[in-house]
Coordinates of N, CA and C in Angstrom, one line a residue:
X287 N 67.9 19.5 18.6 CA 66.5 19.5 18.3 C 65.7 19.8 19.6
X288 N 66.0 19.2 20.5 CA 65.5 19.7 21.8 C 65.4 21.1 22.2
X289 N 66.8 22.0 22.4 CA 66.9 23.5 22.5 C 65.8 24.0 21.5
X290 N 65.3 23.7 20.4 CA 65.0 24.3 19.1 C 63.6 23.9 19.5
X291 N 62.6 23.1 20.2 CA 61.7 22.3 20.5 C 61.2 23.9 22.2
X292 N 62.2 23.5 22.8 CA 61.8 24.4 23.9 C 62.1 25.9 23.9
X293 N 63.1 26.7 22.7 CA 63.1 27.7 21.9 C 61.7 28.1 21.9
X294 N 61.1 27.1 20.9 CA 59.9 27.4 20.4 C 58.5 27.6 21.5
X295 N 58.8 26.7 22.6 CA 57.4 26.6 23.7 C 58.0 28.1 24.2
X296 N 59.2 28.6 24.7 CA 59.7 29.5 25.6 C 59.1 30.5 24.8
X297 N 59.1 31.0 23.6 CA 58.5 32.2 22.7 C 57.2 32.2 22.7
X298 N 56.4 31.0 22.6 CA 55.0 30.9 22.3 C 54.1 31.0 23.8
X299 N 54.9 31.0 25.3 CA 54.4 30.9 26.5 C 54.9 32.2 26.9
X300 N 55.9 33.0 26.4 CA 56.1 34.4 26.2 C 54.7 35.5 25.8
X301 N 54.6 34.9 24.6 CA 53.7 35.8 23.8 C 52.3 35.7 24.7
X302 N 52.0 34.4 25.2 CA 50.7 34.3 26.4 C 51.1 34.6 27.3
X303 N 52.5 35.0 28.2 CA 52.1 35.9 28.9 C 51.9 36.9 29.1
X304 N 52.8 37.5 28.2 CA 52.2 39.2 27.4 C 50.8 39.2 27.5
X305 N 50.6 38.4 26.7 CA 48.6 39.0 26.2 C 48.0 38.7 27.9
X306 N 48.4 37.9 28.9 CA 47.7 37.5 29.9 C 48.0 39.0 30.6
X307 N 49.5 39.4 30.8 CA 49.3 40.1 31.8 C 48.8 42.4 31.2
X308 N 48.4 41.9 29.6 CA 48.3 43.1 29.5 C 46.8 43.3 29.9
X309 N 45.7 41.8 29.6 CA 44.9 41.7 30.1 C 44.5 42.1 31.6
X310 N 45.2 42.0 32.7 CA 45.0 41.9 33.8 C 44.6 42.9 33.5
X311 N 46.1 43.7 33.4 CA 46.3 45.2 33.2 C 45.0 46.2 33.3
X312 N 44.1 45.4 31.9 CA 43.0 46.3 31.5 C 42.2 45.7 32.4
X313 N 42.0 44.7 32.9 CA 40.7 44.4 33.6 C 40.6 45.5 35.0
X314 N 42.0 45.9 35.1 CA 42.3 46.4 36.7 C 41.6 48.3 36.3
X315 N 42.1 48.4 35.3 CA 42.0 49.9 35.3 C 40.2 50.2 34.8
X316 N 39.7 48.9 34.1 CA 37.8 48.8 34.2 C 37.1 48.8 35.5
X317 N 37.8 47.8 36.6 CA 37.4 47.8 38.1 C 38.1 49.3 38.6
X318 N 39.3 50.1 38.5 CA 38.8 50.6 38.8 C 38.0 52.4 38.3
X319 N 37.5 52.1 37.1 CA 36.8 52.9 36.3 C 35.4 52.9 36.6
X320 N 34.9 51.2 37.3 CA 33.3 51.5 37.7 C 33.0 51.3 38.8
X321 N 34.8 51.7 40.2 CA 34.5 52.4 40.8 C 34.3 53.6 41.1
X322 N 35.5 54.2 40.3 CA 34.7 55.6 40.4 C 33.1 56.0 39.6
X323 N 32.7 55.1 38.6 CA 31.2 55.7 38.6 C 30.3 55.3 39.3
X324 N 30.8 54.3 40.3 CA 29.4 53.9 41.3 C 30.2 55.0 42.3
X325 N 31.0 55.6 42.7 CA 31.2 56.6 43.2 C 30.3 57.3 43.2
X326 N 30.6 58.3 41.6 CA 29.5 59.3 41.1 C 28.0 58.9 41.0
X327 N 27.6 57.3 41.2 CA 26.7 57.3 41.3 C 25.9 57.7 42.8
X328 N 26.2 57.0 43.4 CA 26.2 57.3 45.1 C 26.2 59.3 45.4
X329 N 27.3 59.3 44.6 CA 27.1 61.2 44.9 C 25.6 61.6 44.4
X330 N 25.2 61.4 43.7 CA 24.2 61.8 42.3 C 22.9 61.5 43.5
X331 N 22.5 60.1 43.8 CA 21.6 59.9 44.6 C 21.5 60.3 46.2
X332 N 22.1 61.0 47.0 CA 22.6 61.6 47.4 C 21.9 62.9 47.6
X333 N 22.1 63.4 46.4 CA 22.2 64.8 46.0 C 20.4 64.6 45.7
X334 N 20.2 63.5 45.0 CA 18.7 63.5 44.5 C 18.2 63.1 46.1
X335 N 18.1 63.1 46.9 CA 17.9 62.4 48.0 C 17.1 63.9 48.9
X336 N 18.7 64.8 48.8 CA 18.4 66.2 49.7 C 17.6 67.0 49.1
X337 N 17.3 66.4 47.8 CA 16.4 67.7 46.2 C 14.8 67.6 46.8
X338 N 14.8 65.8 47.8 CA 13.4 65.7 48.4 C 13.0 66.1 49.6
X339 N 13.8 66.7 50.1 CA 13.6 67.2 51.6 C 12.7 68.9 50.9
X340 N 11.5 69.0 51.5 CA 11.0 70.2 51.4 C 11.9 71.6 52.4
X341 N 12.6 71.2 53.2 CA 13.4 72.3 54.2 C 14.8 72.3 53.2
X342 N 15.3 71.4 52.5 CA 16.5 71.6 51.7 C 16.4 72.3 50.4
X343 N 14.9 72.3 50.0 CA 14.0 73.4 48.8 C 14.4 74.4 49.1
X344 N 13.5 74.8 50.5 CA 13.6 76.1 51.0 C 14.6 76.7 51.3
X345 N 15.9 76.0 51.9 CA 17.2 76.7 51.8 C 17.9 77.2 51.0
X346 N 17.4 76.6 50.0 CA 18.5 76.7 48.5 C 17.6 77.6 47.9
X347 N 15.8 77.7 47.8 CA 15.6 79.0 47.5 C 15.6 80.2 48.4
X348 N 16.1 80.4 49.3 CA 16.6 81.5 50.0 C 18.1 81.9 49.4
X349 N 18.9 81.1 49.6 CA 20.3 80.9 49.3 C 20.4 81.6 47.7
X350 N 20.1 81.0 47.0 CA 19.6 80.8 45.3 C 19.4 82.2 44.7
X351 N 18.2 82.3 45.3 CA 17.0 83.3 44.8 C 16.8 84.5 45.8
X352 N 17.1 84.4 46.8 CA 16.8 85.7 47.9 C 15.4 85.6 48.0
X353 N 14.8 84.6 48.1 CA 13.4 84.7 48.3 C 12.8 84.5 50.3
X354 N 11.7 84.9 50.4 CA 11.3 85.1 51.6 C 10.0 84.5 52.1
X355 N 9.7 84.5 53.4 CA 8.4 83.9 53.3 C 7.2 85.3 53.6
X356 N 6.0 84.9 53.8 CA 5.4 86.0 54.3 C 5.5 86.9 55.3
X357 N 5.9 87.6 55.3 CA 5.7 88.5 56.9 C 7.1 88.8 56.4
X358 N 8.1 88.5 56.7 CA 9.6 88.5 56.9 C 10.4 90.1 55.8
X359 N 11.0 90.0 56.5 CA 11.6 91.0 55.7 C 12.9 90.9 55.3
X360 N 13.6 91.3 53.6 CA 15.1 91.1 53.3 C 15.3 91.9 53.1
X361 N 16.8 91.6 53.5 CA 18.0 92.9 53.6 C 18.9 92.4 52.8
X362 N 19.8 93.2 52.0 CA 20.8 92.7 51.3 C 21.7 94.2 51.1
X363 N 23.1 93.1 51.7 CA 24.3 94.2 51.9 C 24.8 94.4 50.5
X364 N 25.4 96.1 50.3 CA 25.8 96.7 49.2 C 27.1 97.0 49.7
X365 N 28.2 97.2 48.6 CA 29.0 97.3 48.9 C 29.3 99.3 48.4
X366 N 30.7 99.6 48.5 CA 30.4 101.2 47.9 C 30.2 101.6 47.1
X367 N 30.3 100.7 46.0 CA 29.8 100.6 44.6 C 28.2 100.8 44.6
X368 N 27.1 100.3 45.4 CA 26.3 100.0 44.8 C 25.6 99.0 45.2
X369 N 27.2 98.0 44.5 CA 26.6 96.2 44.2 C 26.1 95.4 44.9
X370 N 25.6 94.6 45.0 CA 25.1 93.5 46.4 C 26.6 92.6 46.6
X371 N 26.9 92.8 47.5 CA 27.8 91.6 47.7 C 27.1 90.6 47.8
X372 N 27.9 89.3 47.5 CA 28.0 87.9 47.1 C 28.2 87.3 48.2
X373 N 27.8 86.2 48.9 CA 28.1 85.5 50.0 C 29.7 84.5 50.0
X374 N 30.6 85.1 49.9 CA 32.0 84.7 49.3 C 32.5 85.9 49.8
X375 N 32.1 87.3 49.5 CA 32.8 88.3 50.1 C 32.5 88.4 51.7
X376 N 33.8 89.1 51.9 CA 33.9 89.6 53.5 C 34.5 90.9 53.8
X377 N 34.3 91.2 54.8 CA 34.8 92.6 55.3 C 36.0 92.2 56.1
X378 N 36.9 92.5 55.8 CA 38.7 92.4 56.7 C 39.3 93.7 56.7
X379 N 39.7 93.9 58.1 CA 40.2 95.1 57.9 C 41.8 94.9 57.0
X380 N 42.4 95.9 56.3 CA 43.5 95.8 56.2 C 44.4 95.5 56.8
X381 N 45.9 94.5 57.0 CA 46.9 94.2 57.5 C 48.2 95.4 58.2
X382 N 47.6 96.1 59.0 CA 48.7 96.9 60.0 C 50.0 96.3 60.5
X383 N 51.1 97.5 59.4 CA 52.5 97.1 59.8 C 52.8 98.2 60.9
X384 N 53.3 97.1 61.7 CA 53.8 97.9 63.0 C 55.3 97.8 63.0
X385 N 56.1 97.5 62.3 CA 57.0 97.1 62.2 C 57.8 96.2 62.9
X386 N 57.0 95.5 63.4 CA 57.4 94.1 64.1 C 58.3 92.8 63.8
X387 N 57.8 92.8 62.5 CA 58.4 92.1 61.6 C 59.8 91.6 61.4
X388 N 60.9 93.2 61.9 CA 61.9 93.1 61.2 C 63.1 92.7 62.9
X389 N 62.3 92.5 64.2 CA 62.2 92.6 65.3 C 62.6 91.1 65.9
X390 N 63.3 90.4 66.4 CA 63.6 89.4 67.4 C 62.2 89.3 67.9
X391 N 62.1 87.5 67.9 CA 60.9 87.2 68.5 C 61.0 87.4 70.4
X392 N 62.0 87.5 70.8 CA 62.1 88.0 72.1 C 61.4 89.6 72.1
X393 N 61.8 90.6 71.4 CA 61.9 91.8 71.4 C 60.0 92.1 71.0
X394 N 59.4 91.1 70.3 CA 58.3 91.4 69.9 C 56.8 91.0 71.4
X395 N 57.8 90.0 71.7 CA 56.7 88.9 72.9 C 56.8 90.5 73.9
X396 N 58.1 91.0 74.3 CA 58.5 92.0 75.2 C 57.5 93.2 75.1
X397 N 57.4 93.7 73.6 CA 56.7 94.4 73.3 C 54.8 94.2 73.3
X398 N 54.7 93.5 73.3 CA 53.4 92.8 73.9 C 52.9 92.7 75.1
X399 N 54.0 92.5 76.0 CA 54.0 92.8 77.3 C 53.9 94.1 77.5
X400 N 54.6 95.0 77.0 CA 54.5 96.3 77.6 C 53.1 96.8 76.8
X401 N 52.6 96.5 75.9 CA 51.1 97.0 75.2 C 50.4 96.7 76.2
X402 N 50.1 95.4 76.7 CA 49.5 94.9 77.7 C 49.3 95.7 78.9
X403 N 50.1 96.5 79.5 CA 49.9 97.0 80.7 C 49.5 98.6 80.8
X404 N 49.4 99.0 79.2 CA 49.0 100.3 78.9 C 47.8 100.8 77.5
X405 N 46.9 100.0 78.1 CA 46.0 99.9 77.1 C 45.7 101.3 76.1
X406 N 45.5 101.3 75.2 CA 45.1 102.3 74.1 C 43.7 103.1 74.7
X407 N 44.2 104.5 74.8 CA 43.1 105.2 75.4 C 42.5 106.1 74.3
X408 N 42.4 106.2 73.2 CA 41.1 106.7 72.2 C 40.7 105.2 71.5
X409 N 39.1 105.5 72.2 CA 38.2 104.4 71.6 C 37.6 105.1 71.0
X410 N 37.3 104.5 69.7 CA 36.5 104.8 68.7 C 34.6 105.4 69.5
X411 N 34.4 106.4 68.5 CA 33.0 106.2 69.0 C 31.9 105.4 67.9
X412 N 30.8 104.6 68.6 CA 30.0 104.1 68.2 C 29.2 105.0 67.3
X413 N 29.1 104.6 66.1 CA 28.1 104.8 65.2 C 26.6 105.1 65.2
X414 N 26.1 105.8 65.1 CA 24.8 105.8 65.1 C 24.0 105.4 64.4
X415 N 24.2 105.8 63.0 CA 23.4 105.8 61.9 C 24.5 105.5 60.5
X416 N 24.1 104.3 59.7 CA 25.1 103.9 59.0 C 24.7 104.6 57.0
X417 N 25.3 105.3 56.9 CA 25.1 106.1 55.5 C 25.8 105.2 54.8
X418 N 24.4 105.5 53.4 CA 24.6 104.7 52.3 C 25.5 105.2 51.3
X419 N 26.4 104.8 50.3 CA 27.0 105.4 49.9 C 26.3 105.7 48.5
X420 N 27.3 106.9 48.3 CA 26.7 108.2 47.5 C 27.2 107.4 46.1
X421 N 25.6 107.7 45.1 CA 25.6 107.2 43.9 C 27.0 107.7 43.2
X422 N 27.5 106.8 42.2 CA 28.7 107.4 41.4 C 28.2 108.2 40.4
X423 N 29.0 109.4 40.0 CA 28.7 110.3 38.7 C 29.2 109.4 37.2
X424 N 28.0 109.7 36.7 CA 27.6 108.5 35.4 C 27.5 109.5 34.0

């Protein structure tokens, strides 16, 4: 009778701890679900914070809009298309294989040395006047 007595507490203090610890469980993953929206909140105000700066206006309509103030004058780079480039693009020259690559890093440092001591004698000449490129046939 006894075993059959504490059978029965052992199953029923089971079943509460299941529901206790599935509880935690959820309490844990609510804390932390409103930390991340007092996160996003903090971002948000923040953001509403810099929207009141009158110099952070004018940045973002420059930036934004290509707008100007009086007097001033804009320029905006085209690429050979035409297009205005985007503030994301860049100019890089292409990657020059000199065939170094295939070369011992002793053999390459060596060859560095010897560049070093015999500088490249055609320099480019300076540009004068920079030509726009020629509309495409449409």
């Amino acid at each position: 009778m006894l075993v059959l007595v504490l059978a029965v507490l052992g199953v029923s203090y089971a079943s509460s701890l299941r529901a206790y610890l599935e509880q935690k469980h959820h309490i844990d993953g609510l804390r932390t679900s409103i930390a991340e929206s007092q996160a996003a909140i903090d971002t948000l105000e923040r953001e509403q914070k810099r929207w009141k700066d009158p110099a952070f206006i004018e940045a973002q309509a420059r930036e934004r809009l290509g707008w100007v103030k009086i007097g001033e004058t804009s320029y905006q780079v085209i690429d050979e298309d035409g297009e205005p480039l985007s503030g994301d693009d860049s100019l890089t020259e292409a990657p020059v294989d000199d065939g170094s690559q295939g070369r011992a890093w002793w053999q390459r440092v060596w060859g560095s040395v010897e560049a070093a001591g015999t500088p490249p004698q055609d320099k480019p000449e300076p540009v004068d006047r920079i030509r726009a490129p020629r509309p495409a046939d449409r």
